[in-house]
Short mmCIF file of C-alpha atoms and ligand atoms in Angstrom, two decimals:
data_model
loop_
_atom_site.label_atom_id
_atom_site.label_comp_id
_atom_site.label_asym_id
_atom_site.label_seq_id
_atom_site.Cartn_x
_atom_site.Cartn_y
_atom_site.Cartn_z
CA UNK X 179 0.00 0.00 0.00
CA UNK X 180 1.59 3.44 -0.74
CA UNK X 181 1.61 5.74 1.77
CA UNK X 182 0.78 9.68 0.61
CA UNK X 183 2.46 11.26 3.90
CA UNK X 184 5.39 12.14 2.10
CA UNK X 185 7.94 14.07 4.18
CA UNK X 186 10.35 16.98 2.97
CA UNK X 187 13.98 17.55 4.23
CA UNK X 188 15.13 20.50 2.98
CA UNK X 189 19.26 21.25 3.25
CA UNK X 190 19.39 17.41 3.40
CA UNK X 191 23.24 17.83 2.63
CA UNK X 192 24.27 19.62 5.99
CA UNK X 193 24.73 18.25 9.12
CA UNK X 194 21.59 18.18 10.58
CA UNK X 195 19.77 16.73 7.37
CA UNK X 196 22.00 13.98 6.20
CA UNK X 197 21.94 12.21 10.05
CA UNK X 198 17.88 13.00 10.21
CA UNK X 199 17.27 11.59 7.13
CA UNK X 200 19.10 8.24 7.84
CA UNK X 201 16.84 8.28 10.70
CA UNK X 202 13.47 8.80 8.84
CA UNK X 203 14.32 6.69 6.23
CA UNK X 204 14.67 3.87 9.03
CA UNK X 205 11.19 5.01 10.34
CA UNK X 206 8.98 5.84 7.73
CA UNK X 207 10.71 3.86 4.78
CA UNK X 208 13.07 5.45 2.15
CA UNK X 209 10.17 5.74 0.02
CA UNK X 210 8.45 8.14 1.86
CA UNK X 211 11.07 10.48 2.68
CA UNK X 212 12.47 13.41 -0.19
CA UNK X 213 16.06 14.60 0.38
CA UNK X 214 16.55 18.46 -0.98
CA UNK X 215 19.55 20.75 -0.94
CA UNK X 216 20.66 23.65 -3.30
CA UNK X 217 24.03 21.75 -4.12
CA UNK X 218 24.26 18.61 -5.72
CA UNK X 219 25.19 15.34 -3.18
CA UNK X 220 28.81 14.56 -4.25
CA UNK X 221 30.00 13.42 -0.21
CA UNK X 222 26.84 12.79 1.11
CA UNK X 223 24.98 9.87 0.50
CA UNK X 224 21.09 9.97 -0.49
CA UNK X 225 19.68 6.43 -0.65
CA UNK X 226 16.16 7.97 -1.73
CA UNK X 227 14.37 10.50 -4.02
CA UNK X 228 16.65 13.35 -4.26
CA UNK X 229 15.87 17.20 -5.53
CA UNK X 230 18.03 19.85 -6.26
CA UNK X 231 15.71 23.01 -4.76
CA UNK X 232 16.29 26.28 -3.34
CA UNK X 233 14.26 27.24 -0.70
CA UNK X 234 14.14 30.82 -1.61
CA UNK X 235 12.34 29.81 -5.18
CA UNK X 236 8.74 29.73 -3.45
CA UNK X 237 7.05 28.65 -7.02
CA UNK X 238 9.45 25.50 -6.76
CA UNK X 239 8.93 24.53 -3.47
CA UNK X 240 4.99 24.57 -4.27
CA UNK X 241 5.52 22.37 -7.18
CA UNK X 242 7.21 20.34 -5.16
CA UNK X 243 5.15 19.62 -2.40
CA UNK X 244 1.89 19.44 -5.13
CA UNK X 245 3.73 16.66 -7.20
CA UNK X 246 4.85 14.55 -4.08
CA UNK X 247 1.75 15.28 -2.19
CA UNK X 248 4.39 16.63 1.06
CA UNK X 249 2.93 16.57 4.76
CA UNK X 250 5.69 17.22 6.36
CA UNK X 251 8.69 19.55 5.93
CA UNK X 252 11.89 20.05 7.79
CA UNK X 253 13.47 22.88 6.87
CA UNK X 254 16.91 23.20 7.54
CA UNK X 255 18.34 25.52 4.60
CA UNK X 256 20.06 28.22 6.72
CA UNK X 257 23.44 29.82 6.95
CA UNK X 258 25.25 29.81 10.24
CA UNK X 259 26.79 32.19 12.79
CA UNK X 260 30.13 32.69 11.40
CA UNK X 261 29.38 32.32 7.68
CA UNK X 262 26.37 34.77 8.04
CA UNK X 263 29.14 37.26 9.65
CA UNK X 264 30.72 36.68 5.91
CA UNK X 265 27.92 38.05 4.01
CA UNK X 266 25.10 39.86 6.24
CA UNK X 267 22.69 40.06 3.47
CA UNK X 268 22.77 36.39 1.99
CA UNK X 269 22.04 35.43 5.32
CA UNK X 270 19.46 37.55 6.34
CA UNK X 271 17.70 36.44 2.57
CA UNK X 272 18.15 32.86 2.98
CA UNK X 273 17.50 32.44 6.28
CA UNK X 274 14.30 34.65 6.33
CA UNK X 275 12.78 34.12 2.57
CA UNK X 276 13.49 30.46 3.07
CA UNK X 277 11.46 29.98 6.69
CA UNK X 278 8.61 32.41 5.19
CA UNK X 279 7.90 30.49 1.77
CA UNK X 280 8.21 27.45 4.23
CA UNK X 281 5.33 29.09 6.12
CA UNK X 282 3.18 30.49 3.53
CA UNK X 283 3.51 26.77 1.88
CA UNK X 284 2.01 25.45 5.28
CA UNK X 285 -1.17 28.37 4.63
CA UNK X 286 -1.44 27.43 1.52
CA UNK X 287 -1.51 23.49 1.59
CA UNK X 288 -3.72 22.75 4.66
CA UNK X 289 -2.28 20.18 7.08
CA UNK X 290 1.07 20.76 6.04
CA UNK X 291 3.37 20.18 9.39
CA UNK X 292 6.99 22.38 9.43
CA UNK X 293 10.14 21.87 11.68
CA UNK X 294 12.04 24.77 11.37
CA UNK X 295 15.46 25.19 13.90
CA UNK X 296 15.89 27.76 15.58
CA UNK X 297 19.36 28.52 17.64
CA UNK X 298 21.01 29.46 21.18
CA UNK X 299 22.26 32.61 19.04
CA UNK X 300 18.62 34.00 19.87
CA UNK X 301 20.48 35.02 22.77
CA UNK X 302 23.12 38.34 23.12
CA UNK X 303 25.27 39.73 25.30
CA UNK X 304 22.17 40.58 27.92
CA UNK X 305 20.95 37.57 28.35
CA UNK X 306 21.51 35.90 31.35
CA UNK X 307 24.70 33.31 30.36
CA UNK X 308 24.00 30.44 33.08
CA UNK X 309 21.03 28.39 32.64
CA UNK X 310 19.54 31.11 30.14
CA UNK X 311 15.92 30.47 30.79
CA UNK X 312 12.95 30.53 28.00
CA UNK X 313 11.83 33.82 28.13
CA UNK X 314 14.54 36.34 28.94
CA UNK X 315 16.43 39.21 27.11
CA UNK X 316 17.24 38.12 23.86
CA UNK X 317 19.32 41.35 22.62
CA UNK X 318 21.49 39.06 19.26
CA UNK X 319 24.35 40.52 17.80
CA UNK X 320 25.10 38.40 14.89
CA UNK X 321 22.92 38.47 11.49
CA UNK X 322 22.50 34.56 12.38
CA UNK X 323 20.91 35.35 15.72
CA UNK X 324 18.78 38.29 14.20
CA UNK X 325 17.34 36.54 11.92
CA UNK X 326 16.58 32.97 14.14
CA UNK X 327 14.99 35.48 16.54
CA UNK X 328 12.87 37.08 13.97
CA UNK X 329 12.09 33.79 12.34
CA UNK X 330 11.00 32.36 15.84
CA UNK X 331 8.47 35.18 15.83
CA UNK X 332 7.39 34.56 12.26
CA UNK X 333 6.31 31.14 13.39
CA UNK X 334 4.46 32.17 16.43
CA UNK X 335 3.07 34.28 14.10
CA UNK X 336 1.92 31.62 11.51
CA UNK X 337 0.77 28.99 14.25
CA UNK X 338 -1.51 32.03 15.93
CA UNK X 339 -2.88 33.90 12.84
CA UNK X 340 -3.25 31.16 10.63
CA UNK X 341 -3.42 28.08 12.84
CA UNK X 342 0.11 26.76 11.05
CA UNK X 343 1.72 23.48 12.63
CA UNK X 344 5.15 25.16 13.00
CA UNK X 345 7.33 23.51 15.75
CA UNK X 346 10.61 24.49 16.37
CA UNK X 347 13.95 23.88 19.10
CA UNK X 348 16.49 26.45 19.96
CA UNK X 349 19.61 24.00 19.02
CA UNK X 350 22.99 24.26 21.01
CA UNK X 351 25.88 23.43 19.24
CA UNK X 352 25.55 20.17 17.86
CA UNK X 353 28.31 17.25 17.29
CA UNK X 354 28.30 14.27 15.52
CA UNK X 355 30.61 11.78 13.65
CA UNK X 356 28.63 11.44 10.12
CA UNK X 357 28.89 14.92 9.06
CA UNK X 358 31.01 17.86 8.93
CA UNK X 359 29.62 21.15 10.34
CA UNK X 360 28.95 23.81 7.68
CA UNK X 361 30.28 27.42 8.99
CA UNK X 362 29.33 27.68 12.76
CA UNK X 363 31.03 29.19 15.85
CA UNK X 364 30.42 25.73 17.90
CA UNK X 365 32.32 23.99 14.67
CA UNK X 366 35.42 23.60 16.76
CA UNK X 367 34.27 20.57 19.22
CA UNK X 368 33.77 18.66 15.60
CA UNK X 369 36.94 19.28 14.24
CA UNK X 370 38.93 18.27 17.70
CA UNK X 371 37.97 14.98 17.32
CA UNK X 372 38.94 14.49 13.20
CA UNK X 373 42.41 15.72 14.32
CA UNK X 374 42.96 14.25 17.49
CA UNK X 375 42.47 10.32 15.87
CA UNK X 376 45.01 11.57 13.20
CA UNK X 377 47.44 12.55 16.35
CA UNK X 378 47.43 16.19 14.48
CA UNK X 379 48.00 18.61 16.87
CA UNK X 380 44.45 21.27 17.30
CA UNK X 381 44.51 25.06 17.25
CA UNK X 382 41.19 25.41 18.48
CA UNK X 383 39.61 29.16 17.45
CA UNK X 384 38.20 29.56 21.04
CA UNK X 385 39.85 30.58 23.89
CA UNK X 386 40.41 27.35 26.60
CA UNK X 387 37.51 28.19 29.34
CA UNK X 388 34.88 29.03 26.61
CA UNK X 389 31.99 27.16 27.29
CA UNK X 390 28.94 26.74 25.24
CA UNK X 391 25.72 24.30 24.83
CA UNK X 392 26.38 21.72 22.79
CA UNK X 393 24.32 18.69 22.30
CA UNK X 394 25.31 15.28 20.33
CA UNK X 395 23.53 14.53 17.43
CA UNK X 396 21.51 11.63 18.23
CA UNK X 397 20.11 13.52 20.86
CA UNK X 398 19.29 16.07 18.90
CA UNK X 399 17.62 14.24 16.25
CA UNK X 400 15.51 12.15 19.29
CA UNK X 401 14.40 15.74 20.49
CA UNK X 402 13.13 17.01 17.13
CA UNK X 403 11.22 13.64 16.12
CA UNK X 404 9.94 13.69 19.74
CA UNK X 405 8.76 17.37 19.40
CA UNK X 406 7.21 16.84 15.50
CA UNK X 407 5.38 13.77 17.30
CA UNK X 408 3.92 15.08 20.53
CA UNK X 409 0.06 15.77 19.95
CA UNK X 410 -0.35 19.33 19.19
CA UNK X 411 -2.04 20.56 22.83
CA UNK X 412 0.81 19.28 24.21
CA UNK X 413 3.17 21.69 22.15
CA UNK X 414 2.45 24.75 23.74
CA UNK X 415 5.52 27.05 22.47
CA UNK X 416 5.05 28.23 18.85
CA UNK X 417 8.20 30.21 18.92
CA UNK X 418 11.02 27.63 19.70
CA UNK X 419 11.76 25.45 22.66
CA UNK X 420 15.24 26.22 24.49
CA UNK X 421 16.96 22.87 24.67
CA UNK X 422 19.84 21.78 27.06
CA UNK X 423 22.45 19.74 26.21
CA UNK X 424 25.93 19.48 27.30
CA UNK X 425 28.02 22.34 28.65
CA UNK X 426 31.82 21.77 28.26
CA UNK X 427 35.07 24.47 27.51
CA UNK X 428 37.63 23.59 24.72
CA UNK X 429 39.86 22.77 27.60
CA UNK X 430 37.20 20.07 28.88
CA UNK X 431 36.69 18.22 25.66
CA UNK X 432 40.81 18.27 25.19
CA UNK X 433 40.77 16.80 28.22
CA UNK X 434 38.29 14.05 27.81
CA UNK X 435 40.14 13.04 24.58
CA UNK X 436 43.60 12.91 26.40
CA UNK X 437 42.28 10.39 27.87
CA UNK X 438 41.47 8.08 25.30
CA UNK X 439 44.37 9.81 23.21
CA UNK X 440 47.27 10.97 26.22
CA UNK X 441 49.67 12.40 23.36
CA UNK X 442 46.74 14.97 21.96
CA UNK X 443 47.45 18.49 21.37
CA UNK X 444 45.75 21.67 21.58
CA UNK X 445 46.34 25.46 21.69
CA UNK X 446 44.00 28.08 21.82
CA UNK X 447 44.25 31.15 19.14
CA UNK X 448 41.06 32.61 19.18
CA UNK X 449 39.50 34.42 16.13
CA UNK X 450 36.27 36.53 15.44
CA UNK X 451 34.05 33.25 16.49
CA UNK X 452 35.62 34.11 20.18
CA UNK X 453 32.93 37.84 20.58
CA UNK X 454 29.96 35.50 19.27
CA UNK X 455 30.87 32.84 21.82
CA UNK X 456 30.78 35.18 24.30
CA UNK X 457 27.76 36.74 23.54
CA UNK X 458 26.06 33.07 23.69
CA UNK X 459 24.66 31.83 26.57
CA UNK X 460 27.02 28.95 28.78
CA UNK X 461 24.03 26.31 29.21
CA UNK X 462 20.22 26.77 28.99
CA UNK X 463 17.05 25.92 30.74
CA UNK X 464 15.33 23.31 29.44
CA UNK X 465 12.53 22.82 31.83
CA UNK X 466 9.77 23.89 29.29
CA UNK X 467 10.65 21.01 26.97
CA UNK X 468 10.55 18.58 29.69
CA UNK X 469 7.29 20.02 30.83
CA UNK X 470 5.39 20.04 27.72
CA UNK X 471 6.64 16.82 25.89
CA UNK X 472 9.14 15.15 27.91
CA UNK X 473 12.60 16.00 26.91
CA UNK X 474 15.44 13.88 28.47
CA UNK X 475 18.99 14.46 27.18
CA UNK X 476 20.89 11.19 27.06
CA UNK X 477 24.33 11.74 26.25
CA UNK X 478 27.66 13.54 28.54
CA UNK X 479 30.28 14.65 27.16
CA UNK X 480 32.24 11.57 28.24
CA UNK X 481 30.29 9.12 26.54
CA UNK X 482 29.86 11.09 23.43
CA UNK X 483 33.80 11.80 23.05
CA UNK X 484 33.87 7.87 23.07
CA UNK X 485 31.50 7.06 20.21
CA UNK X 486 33.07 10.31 18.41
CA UNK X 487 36.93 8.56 19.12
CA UNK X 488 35.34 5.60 18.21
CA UNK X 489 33.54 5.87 14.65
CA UNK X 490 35.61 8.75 13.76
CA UNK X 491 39.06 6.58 14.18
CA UNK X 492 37.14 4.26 11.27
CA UNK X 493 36.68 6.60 9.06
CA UNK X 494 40.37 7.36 8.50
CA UNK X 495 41.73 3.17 8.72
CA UNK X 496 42.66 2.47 4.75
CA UNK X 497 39.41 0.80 2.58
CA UNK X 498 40.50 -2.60 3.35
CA UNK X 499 40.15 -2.13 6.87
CA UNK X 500 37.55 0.17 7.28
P1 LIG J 628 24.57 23.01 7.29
O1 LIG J 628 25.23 24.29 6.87
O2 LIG J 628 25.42 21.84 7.55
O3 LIG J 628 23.46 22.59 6.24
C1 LIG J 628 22.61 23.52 5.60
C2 LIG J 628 22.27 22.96 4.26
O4 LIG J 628 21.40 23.89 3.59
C3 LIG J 628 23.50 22.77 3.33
O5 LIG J 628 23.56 21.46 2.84
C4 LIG J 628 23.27 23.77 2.20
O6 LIG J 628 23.74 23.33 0.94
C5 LIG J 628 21.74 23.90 2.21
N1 LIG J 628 21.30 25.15 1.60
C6 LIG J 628 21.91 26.34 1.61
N2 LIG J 628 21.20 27.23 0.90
C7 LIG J 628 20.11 26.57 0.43
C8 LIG J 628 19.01 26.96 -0.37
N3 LIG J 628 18.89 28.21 -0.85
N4 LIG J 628 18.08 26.03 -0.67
C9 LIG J 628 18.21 24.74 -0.21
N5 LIG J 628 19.23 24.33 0.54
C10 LIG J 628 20.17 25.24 0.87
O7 LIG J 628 23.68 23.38 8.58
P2 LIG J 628 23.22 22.39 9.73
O8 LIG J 628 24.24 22.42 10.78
O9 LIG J 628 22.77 21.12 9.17
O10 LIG J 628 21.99 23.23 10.30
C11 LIG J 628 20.69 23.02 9.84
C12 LIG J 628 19.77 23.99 10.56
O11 LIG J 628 19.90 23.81 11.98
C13 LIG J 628 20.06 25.46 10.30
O12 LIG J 628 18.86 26.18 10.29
C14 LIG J 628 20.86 25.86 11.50
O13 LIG J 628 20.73 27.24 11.77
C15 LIG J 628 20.24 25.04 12.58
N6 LIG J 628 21.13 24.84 13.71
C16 LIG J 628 22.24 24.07 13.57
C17 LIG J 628 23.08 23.89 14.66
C18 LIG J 628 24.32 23.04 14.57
O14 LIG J 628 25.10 23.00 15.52
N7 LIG J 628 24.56 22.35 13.46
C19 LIG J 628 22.78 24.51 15.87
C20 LIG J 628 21.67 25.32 15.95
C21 LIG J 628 20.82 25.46 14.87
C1 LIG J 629 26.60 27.86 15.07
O1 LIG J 629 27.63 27.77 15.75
O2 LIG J 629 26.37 28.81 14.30
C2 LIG J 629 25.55 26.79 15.24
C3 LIG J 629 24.54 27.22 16.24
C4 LIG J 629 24.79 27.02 17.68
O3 LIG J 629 23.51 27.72 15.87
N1 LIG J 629 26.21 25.58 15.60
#
């Protein structure tokens, strides 16, 4: 029997998308799942329907939800914190245009559910940096954080005015083995691990006592499929829910490798990612997404720099071994 609930990952190349849609395909069958990025997949592998799209073409993005009779999108097309700082106005225009025609799509085809991610670079240099509740002073100083702010109140908007299905988590920095990070601040505590299993020596961007949220990305992925699940009464935040994670300091997570990896390396020379990591909050307040739908983090920095030693050691053994 063929099942019409079709679901839509936009920016199904990037980190985020090519780990959730391993994940959905596993759930909901590659069959029903539609992989869509601007660029063409040359690293990344898609086992399903793939679609070159850009999210800013709104008249494409209708066609394609019309011809593959879409339910569900998750749209993850953005640019991040320190690429954004690159080129204000792309940013602003792809990360704005893209969540609007993403909303207007969700007015116009009724039913249509959207995950959209939001980001802990909401937050500025006035917000409260320890345990940075929900609702606070959100003063962002990056185009990145402007625009995730104003997107979070474009779906509020959406889900008030026009009764849109918009759900939506405020993402810490998020780490995993199966794909690279594309341009952020939180980048760093990635790249540690690729060159500690080489036994490269790391000059990490961030100074050594700079913490941050950071989350690994099965959790992540388990919070967002939790959140698009939960029966809509129980999703009481239109805007985006702050999610947790892991706080830990580049000089943490070199320690927790030197333990697996004693000779490991790393200096600090921090660039013009160290002012946006200090605007960011240090760890966040979860306690409305355990309220509402029952978040529960599951991973600590220890066991995550295990799996990341772990799988990411594999991935440089020759073929043969591998
Ligand atoms: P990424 O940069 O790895 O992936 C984004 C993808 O979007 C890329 O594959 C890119 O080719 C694609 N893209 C760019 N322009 C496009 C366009 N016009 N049309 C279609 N696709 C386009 O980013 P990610 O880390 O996977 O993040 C995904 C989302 O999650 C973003 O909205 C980001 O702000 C948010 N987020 C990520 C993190 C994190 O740590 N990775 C943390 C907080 C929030
Ligand atoms: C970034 O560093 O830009 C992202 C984020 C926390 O939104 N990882």
């Amino acid at each position: 029997m063929s099942i019409t609930h079709k679901t839509l990952i936009i920016g199904a190349l990037g980190q985020i998308g090519s780990e959730l849609a391993e994940t959905l395909y596993a759930r909901h069958g590659v069959e029903n799942i539609i992989c869509a990025d601007i660029r063409e997949p040359q690293t990344v592998q898609i086992e399903g329907k793939y679609l070159k799209l850009d999210v800013t073409d709104k008249a494409g993005l209708y066609e394609v939800i019309e011809q593959h009779e879409i339910r569900v999108i998750y749209n993850l097309a953005a640019i991040l914190s320190a690429k954004g700082e690159q080129n204000p106005e792309w940013a602003w225009h792809l990360n704005m245009s893209g969540l609007l025609n993403s909303l207007e799509a969700a007015r116009h085809f009724k039913g249509l559910q959207i995950f959209w991610p939001s980001s802990i670079a909401v937050f500025g240099p006035h917000s409260p940096r320890q345990n940075t509740p929900q609702y606070t002073v959100m003063d962002p100083n990056t185009v990145y954080g402007i625009s995730k702010l104003a997107g979070e109140r474009w779906c509020e908007y959406y889900a008030q005015k026009y009764g849109v299905d918009v759900r939506s988590i405020r993402y810490p920095g998020l780490i995993g083995y199966k794909s690279a990070p594309g341009g952020g601040t939180t980048d760093y505590a990635v790249d540690i691990y690729h060159y500690a299993v080489q036994h490269k020596p790391f000059t990490c961007f961030l100074s050594e006592n700079t913490y941050l949220p950071m989350m690994y990305m099965e959790d992540a992925i388990r919070a967002t499929l939790e959140l698009m699940e939960a029966p809509a009464e129980k999703v009481k935040n239109r805007s985006s829910y702050n999610l947790g994670g892991i706080s830990f300091s580049p000089k943490e997570i070199a320690a927790s490798i030197q333990k697996h990896i004693p000779d490991f390396e790393c200096t600090y020379v921090p660039d013009f990612r160290q002012a946006i990591a200090d605007s960011w909050p240090q760890s966040i307040d979860d306690a409305d997404a355990k309220m509402d739908w029952g978040w529960k983090g599951k991973y600590d920095m220890e066991a995550m720099t295990q799996i990341m030693l772990e799988n990411i050691t594999k991935q440089y053994l020759p073929q043969t071994q591998n």
